[in-house]
Short mmCIF file of C-alpha atoms and ligand atoms in Angstrom, two decimals:
data_model
loop_
_atom_site.label_atom_id
_atom_site.label_comp_id
_atom_site.label_asym_id
_atom_site.label_seq_id
_atom_site.Cartn_x
_atom_site.Cartn_y
_atom_site.Cartn_z
CA MET A 1 55.59 -158.50 204.05
CA THR A 2 52.38 -156.72 202.96
CA ILE A 3 49.02 -157.59 201.47
CA THR A 4 46.57 -155.22 199.80
CA LEU A 5 42.91 -156.05 200.16
CA ASN A 6 40.45 -154.75 197.65
CA SER A 7 37.18 -153.49 199.18
CA PRO A 8 36.96 -155.65 202.32
CA LEU A 9 33.40 -156.27 203.46
CA ASP A 10 31.99 -157.18 206.86
CA MET A 11 28.85 -159.19 206.19
CA HIS A 12 27.50 -159.12 209.79
CA LEU A 13 27.98 -156.01 211.88
CA HIS A 14 26.30 -154.36 214.87
CA LEU A 15 26.68 -150.59 214.88
CA ARG A 16 24.06 -149.73 217.55
CA ASP A 17 22.76 -146.16 217.72
CA GLY A 18 23.31 -142.82 219.48
CA GLU A 19 26.69 -142.24 221.10
CA MET A 20 27.77 -145.86 220.62
CA LEU A 21 27.15 -145.57 216.88
CA LYS A 22 29.34 -142.46 216.76
CA THR A 23 32.10 -144.32 218.63
CA VAL A 24 32.13 -147.58 216.68
CA ALA A 25 30.96 -146.78 213.14
CA PRO A 26 34.17 -144.94 212.12
CA LEU A 27 36.20 -147.92 213.33
CA SER A 28 34.48 -150.08 210.69
CA SER A 29 34.27 -147.48 207.95
CA HIS A 30 38.00 -146.81 208.20
CA SER A 31 39.01 -150.25 206.97
CA PHE A 32 35.90 -151.75 205.37
CA ALA A 33 34.21 -150.66 202.14
CA GLY A 34 30.82 -151.80 203.35
CA ALA A 35 28.98 -153.94 205.87
CA ILE A 36 25.70 -155.74 206.41
CA ILE A 37 24.12 -153.80 209.26
CA MET A 38 22.16 -155.75 211.85
CA PRO A 39 18.68 -154.43 212.73
CA ASN A 40 18.50 -155.45 216.41
CA LEU A 41 18.16 -151.95 217.83
CA VAL A 42 15.67 -151.12 220.58
CA PRO A 43 13.06 -151.10 219.08
CA PRO A 44 14.16 -153.27 216.14
CA ILE A 45 14.17 -151.88 212.60
CA THR A 46 10.86 -153.05 211.12
CA SER A 47 9.79 -150.14 208.91
CA ILE A 48 11.34 -148.59 205.82
CA GLU A 49 11.13 -145.19 207.47
CA ALA A 50 13.10 -146.29 210.54
CA LEU A 51 15.60 -148.06 208.29
CA LEU A 52 16.26 -144.97 206.17
CA GLU A 53 16.63 -142.78 209.24
CA TYR A 54 19.08 -145.26 210.75
CA LYS A 55 21.02 -145.43 207.49
CA SER A 56 21.38 -141.66 207.43
CA ARG A 57 22.66 -141.65 211.03
CA ILE A 58 25.20 -144.30 210.01
CA LEU A 59 26.27 -142.26 206.99
CA SER A 60 26.77 -139.15 209.09
CA SER A 61 28.89 -141.13 211.56
CA THR A 62 31.05 -142.51 208.74
CA CYS A 63 31.16 -139.46 206.48
CA ARG A 64 34.95 -139.20 206.51
CA ASP A 65 35.24 -142.57 204.76
CA ARG A 66 33.94 -144.29 201.65
CA PHE A 67 31.64 -146.81 203.30
CA GLU A 68 28.36 -148.36 202.28
CA PRO A 69 25.96 -149.59 204.97
CA LEU A 70 24.01 -152.52 203.52
CA MET A 71 20.78 -152.35 205.45
CA THR A 72 18.61 -155.16 206.80
CA LEU A 73 15.14 -155.32 208.30
CA PHE A 74 14.26 -157.33 211.40
CA PHE A 75 12.23 -160.32 210.21
CA ARG A 76 8.50 -160.37 211.02
CA ASP A 77 6.18 -163.12 209.86
CA ASP A 78 3.44 -160.62 209.00
CA TYR A 79 5.27 -158.57 206.36
CA SER A 80 3.15 -158.37 203.19
CA TYR A 81 4.38 -158.94 199.65
CA GLU A 82 3.70 -155.26 198.85
CA PHE A 83 5.71 -154.09 201.85
CA LEU A 84 8.64 -156.32 200.92
CA LYS A 85 8.50 -155.16 197.31
CA GLU A 86 8.93 -151.56 198.49
CA ALA A 87 11.55 -152.56 201.08
CA LYS A 88 13.57 -154.44 198.45
CA LYS A 89 14.77 -151.11 197.00
CA GLU A 90 16.44 -150.20 200.31
CA ILE A 91 17.58 -153.46 201.84
CA SER A 92 20.09 -156.23 201.25
CA ALA A 93 18.37 -158.87 203.40
CA LEU A 94 15.98 -159.70 206.24
CA LYS A 95 17.39 -160.98 209.54
CA LEU A 96 15.46 -163.63 211.42
CA TYR A 97 15.98 -164.03 215.17
CA PRO A 98 14.26 -166.69 217.25
CA SER A 99 12.52 -164.69 219.98
CA GLY A 100 14.74 -163.91 222.98
CA ILE A 101 17.73 -165.91 221.75
CA THR A 102 20.27 -163.08 221.85
CA THR A 103 20.77 -159.35 222.51
CA ASN A 104 17.63 -157.34 221.60
CA SER A 105 15.81 -160.21 219.91
CA GLU A 106 12.66 -160.15 222.04
CA GLY A 107 10.45 -159.23 219.06
CA GLY A 108 11.74 -162.19 217.03
CA VAL A 109 9.90 -165.25 215.75
CA SER A 110 8.47 -167.53 218.44
CA SER A 111 7.95 -170.65 216.31
CA MET A 112 10.08 -171.99 213.45
CA ASP A 113 7.07 -173.87 212.07
CA ILE A 114 7.31 -173.25 208.34
CA GLU A 115 3.56 -172.88 207.83
CA GLY A 116 3.62 -169.64 209.78
CA LEU A 117 6.62 -168.39 207.80
CA ARG A 118 5.56 -169.60 204.35
CA ASP A 119 4.01 -166.39 203.00
CA VAL A 120 7.00 -164.23 203.84
CA PHE A 121 9.52 -166.85 202.65
CA GLU A 122 7.66 -167.17 199.34
CA ALA A 123 7.59 -163.42 198.89
CA MET A 124 11.31 -163.23 199.66
CA SER A 125 12.06 -166.04 197.18
CA GLU A 126 10.08 -164.23 194.49
CA LEU A 127 11.70 -160.87 195.23
CA GLU A 128 15.16 -162.42 195.65
CA ILE A 129 15.67 -161.06 199.16
CA PRO A 130 18.18 -163.14 201.15
CA LEU A 131 17.19 -164.52 204.56
CA LEU A 132 19.82 -164.19 207.30
CA VAL A 133 19.27 -166.46 210.28
CA HIS A 134 20.48 -166.52 213.87
CA GLY A 135 20.31 -170.32 214.06
CA GLU A 136 19.92 -171.35 217.68
CA THR A 137 17.17 -173.13 219.62
CA ASN A 138 16.57 -172.36 223.29
CA GLY A 139 18.02 -175.73 224.33
CA PHE A 140 21.22 -176.48 226.26
CA VAL A 141 23.71 -173.75 225.36
CA MET A 142 26.31 -176.02 223.72
CA ASP A 143 23.64 -177.81 221.63
CA ARG A 144 21.58 -174.85 220.43
CA GLU A 145 23.14 -174.52 217.01
CA LYS A 146 23.26 -178.28 216.41
CA GLU A 147 19.57 -178.50 217.29
CA PHE A 148 18.82 -175.82 214.72
CA VAL A 149 20.22 -177.93 211.85
CA SER A 150 16.83 -179.54 211.24
CA VAL A 151 15.26 -176.08 210.97
CA TYR A 152 17.85 -174.99 208.40
CA GLU A 153 17.16 -178.20 206.47
CA GLN A 154 13.42 -177.57 206.42
CA PHE A 155 13.92 -173.99 205.30
CA ALA A 156 16.39 -174.99 202.58
CA LYS A 157 14.30 -177.92 201.28
CA ASN A 158 10.95 -176.18 201.27
CA PHE A 159 12.15 -172.90 199.81
CA PRO A 160 14.83 -173.86 197.27
CA ARG A 161 14.79 -170.42 195.63
CA LEU A 162 15.37 -168.62 198.94
CA LYS A 163 18.98 -167.67 199.59
CA ILE A 164 19.62 -168.53 203.25
CA VAL A 165 22.67 -167.34 205.17
CA MET A 166 23.46 -169.21 208.38
CA GLU A 167 24.92 -166.38 210.41
CA HIS A 168 28.03 -166.74 212.57
CA ILE A 169 28.26 -170.54 212.39
CA THR A 170 30.13 -172.22 215.23
CA THR A 171 29.79 -175.98 214.72
CA LYS A 172 31.08 -178.70 212.43
CA GLU A 173 27.45 -179.72 211.80
CA SER A 174 26.67 -176.30 210.33
CA ALA A 175 29.85 -176.45 208.27
CA GLU A 176 28.74 -179.79 206.82
CA LEU A 177 25.28 -178.47 205.94
CA LEU A 178 26.77 -176.07 203.41
CA GLY A 179 27.61 -178.96 201.12
CA ARG A 180 24.16 -180.47 201.31
CA TYR A 181 21.91 -177.61 200.16
CA GLU A 182 22.65 -175.36 197.25
CA ASN A 183 20.77 -172.40 198.75
CA LEU A 184 22.60 -172.40 202.12
CA TYR A 185 25.51 -170.02 202.78
CA ALA A 186 27.29 -168.91 205.95
CA THR A 187 29.16 -166.13 207.65
CA ILE A 188 32.06 -166.84 209.99
CA THR A 189 33.34 -164.45 212.65
CA LEU A 190 36.91 -163.70 213.61
CA HIS A 191 36.51 -164.83 217.21
CA HIS A 192 35.06 -168.23 216.29
CA LEU A 193 38.18 -168.86 214.18
CA TYR A 194 40.40 -168.12 217.17
CA ILE A 195 38.72 -169.36 220.33
CA THR A 196 36.92 -172.30 221.89
CA LEU A 197 34.82 -172.44 225.04
CA ASP A 198 38.06 -173.05 226.94
CA ASP A 199 39.20 -169.53 226.14
CA VAL A 200 35.94 -168.12 227.48
CA ALA A 201 35.45 -170.18 230.60
CA GLY A 202 38.24 -172.76 230.91
CA GLY A 203 40.37 -170.58 233.16
CA LEU A 204 39.43 -167.24 234.62
CA LEU A 205 36.13 -166.11 233.05
CA ARG A 206 36.74 -163.83 230.06
CA PRO A 207 33.58 -161.71 229.67
CA HIS A 208 34.86 -159.93 226.56
CA LEU A 209 34.88 -163.29 224.74
CA PHE A 210 31.33 -164.16 225.76
CA CYS A 211 28.95 -164.11 222.83
CA LYS A 212 25.99 -165.83 221.20
CA PRO A 213 26.43 -168.39 219.81
CA ILE A 214 29.00 -169.36 222.44
CA ALA A 215 32.36 -170.64 221.13
CA LYS A 216 32.37 -174.44 220.94
CA ARG A 217 34.93 -177.28 220.80
CA ALA A 218 38.31 -177.45 219.06
CA GLU A 219 36.90 -179.74 216.34
CA ASP A 220 34.19 -177.18 215.60
CA ARG A 221 36.72 -174.37 215.36
CA ASP A 222 38.85 -176.53 213.06
CA ALA A 223 35.88 -177.12 210.74
CA LEU A 224 35.33 -173.34 210.54
CA LEU A 225 39.04 -172.79 209.92
CA ASP A 226 38.97 -175.25 207.00
CA LEU A 227 36.15 -173.29 205.38
CA ALA A 228 37.64 -169.84 206.00
CA LEU A 229 41.26 -170.57 205.15
CA SER A 230 40.29 -172.24 201.89
CA ALA A 231 37.84 -169.36 201.22
CA HIS A 232 35.08 -171.89 200.51
CA PRO A 233 32.86 -170.04 198.00
CA LYS A 234 29.77 -170.35 200.23
CA VAL A 235 31.32 -168.62 203.24
CA MET A 236 31.94 -164.93 203.90
CA PHE A 237 33.57 -162.96 206.65
CA GLY A 238 30.99 -161.47 209.02
CA SER A 239 32.63 -160.12 212.17
CA ASP A 240 29.48 -160.06 214.34
CA SER A 241 31.38 -157.26 216.05
CA ALA A 242 28.91 -156.46 218.84
CA PRO A 243 29.97 -153.58 221.09
CA HIS A 244 28.67 -153.24 224.64
CA PRO A 245 29.81 -150.61 227.16
CA ILE A 246 32.44 -151.96 229.56
CA ASP A 247 30.06 -151.90 232.54
CA LYS A 248 27.63 -154.19 230.68
CA LYS A 249 30.43 -156.70 230.00
CA GLU A 250 32.28 -156.60 233.32
CA SER A 251 29.12 -157.19 235.30
CA CYS A 252 27.34 -160.05 237.04
CA GLY A 253 24.95 -160.26 234.08
CA CYS A 254 27.44 -160.04 231.24
CA ALA A 255 26.00 -158.93 227.87
CA ALA A 256 26.75 -161.22 224.90
CA GLY A 257 28.95 -159.87 222.12
CA VAL A 258 32.62 -159.62 221.14
CA PHE A 259 33.92 -156.30 219.79
CA THR A 260 36.31 -156.92 216.90
CA ALA A 261 35.70 -154.26 214.23
CA PRO A 262 38.95 -152.27 214.65
CA ILE A 263 41.22 -155.32 214.89
CA ALA A 264 39.50 -157.74 212.52
CA LEU A 265 41.57 -157.36 209.36
CA GLN A 266 44.86 -157.35 211.25
CA ALA A 267 43.93 -160.52 213.16
CA LEU A 268 42.65 -162.21 209.99
CA ALA A 269 45.88 -161.42 208.14
CA SER A 270 47.83 -162.92 211.01
CA LEU A 271 45.70 -166.07 211.06
CA PHE A 272 45.81 -166.58 207.29
CA GLU A 273 49.55 -165.96 207.16
CA LYS A 274 50.28 -168.39 210.00
CA ASN A 275 48.35 -171.02 208.09
CA ASP A 276 50.03 -170.24 204.76
CA ASN A 277 46.78 -169.11 203.18
CA LEU A 278 47.24 -165.37 202.84
CA GLN A 279 46.34 -165.67 199.16
CA ASN A 280 42.78 -166.68 200.14
CA LEU A 281 42.07 -163.74 202.42
CA GLN A 282 40.76 -161.51 199.60
CA ALA A 283 38.08 -164.06 198.66
CA PHE A 284 37.08 -164.60 202.29
CA VAL A 285 36.73 -160.88 203.06
CA SER A 286 35.30 -159.66 199.80
CA GLU A 287 34.93 -161.74 196.61
CA ASN A 288 32.71 -164.45 198.07
CA ALA A 289 30.33 -161.89 199.53
CA ARG A 290 30.09 -160.00 196.21
CA GLU A 291 29.22 -163.25 194.49
CA ILE A 292 26.69 -164.40 197.06
CA TYR A 293 24.91 -161.06 197.48
CA GLY A 294 25.46 -159.97 193.88
CA CYS A 295 26.80 -156.61 195.05
CA GLU A 296 29.52 -154.33 193.76
CA PRO A 297 31.30 -152.62 196.68
CA LEU A 298 32.72 -149.13 196.78
CA SER A 299 36.38 -149.09 195.89
CA LYS A 300 38.83 -149.11 198.79
CA GLU A 301 42.34 -150.49 199.06
CA VAL A 302 43.54 -151.55 202.46
CA THR A 303 47.21 -152.43 202.79
CA LEU A 304 48.25 -154.50 205.77
CA GLU A 305 51.84 -155.11 206.75
CA LYS A 306 53.60 -157.49 209.06
CA THR A 307 54.49 -154.92 211.70
CA PRO A 308 53.41 -155.22 215.36
CA PHE A 309 50.15 -153.55 216.37
CA LEU A 310 49.44 -153.05 220.07
CA VAL A 311 45.68 -153.37 220.47
CA PRO A 312 44.32 -150.53 222.64
CA ASP A 313 42.74 -151.39 226.02
CA SER A 314 39.54 -149.74 224.92
CA TYR A 315 37.96 -147.72 222.13
CA GLY A 316 35.81 -145.07 223.82
CA GLY A 317 34.85 -147.40 226.67
CA VAL A 318 34.40 -150.52 224.55
CA VAL A 319 36.97 -153.29 225.08
CA PRO A 320 38.09 -155.01 221.88
CA MET A 321 39.18 -158.62 221.47
CA PHE A 322 42.97 -158.87 222.07
CA ALA A 323 42.91 -155.69 224.23
CA GLY A 324 46.42 -154.90 225.45
CA GLU A 325 47.93 -157.68 223.32
CA GLU A 326 50.21 -157.37 220.33
CA LEU A 327 49.09 -158.55 216.90
CA ASP A 328 51.81 -159.12 214.32
CA TRP A 329 49.95 -157.40 211.45
CA SER A 330 48.85 -153.78 211.25
CA ILE A 331 47.06 -151.52 208.79
CA LYS A 332 49.61 -149.58 206.77
CA SER A 333 47.39 -147.48 204.55
CA VAL A 334 43.86 -147.08 203.25
CA SER A 335 43.08 -145.43 199.94
C1 NCD O 401 24.87 -159.69 219.32
C2 NCD O 401 24.53 -158.31 219.89
O1 NCD O 401 25.10 -157.95 220.93
O2 NCD O 401 23.73 -157.60 219.29
N1 NCD O 401 25.47 -160.48 220.36
C3 NCD O 401 26.26 -161.56 220.18
O3 NCD O 401 26.62 -162.19 221.20
N2 NCD O 401 26.65 -161.95 219.00
C4 NCD O 401 23.65 -160.31 218.75
C5 NCD O 401 23.90 -161.56 217.94
O4 NCD O 401 24.42 -161.48 216.82
O5 NCD O 401 23.59 -162.64 218.42
ZN1 ZN O 402 25.18 -160.52 215.42
#
């Protein structure tokens, strides 16, 4: 059995910089035609100059493949209309992080009060720049995303022309929100379709499955599965593949992030096939994103086949999800 995907896209990806960028970028560019690149470097990407330099480093790390990095700026509440108008030519979106909520988000927004965000949100609405949001409060870890629902509602109601993407949703409450506001969309990761908190911490602690937002309950995962497997038109695949060196994961202060880029399409094919929804995979990994972002990806055909794939223990010192395990789908060819 095979399936050929047309220009798969990863709409939420961390590529890092320096040596890590050189290690991980080719693993995405091999099988994806493009990706939304997260700006949470140290320091974060907040200027057009830094963004263009980063983009050229990405392009030199992926030069053997046809791959388009879709760049984003780290959201700041003091960006001017003029700045955003210039930035618009180079970016696909702005990414908003509540301050300190996840890896390298210290320079994020400290209050979600819409009065302080109004000017930038209005400029973005006018310029048609999508807003990508890491939607968590700093409350109890299992409730952080649920507590953010009221913030999403305020954003969506007050700025109806602003396209808002709830990034890496993990709860049934977020899934339900999609139906209530026309301007809300979402990305869903691979790992949140597979795991619950039990897989992370129910037995021996699995640091390579620890991420923000943390995986939730079975009913939450099932709500995400319903959206993904039916390729709900408001959801897109965004891996949130977030590489950290092995010593930062297998440590007493484990960094948050699951590394899935090189195994994502194989594991998605397996999941969709097991659930008899292989025919919806193309929309989930490409068509929906094209529609939502209004983008035309580079052409790339990725053929997957139902042949076992032994996931390596590590890719250059970064441990992937399913390390050492066998997936039943593999990549046959890319053209
Ligand atoms: C991401 C990272 O490592 O940059 N970590 C994660 O757990 N997902 C940041 C993020 O997307 O929250
Ligand atoms: Zn992320």
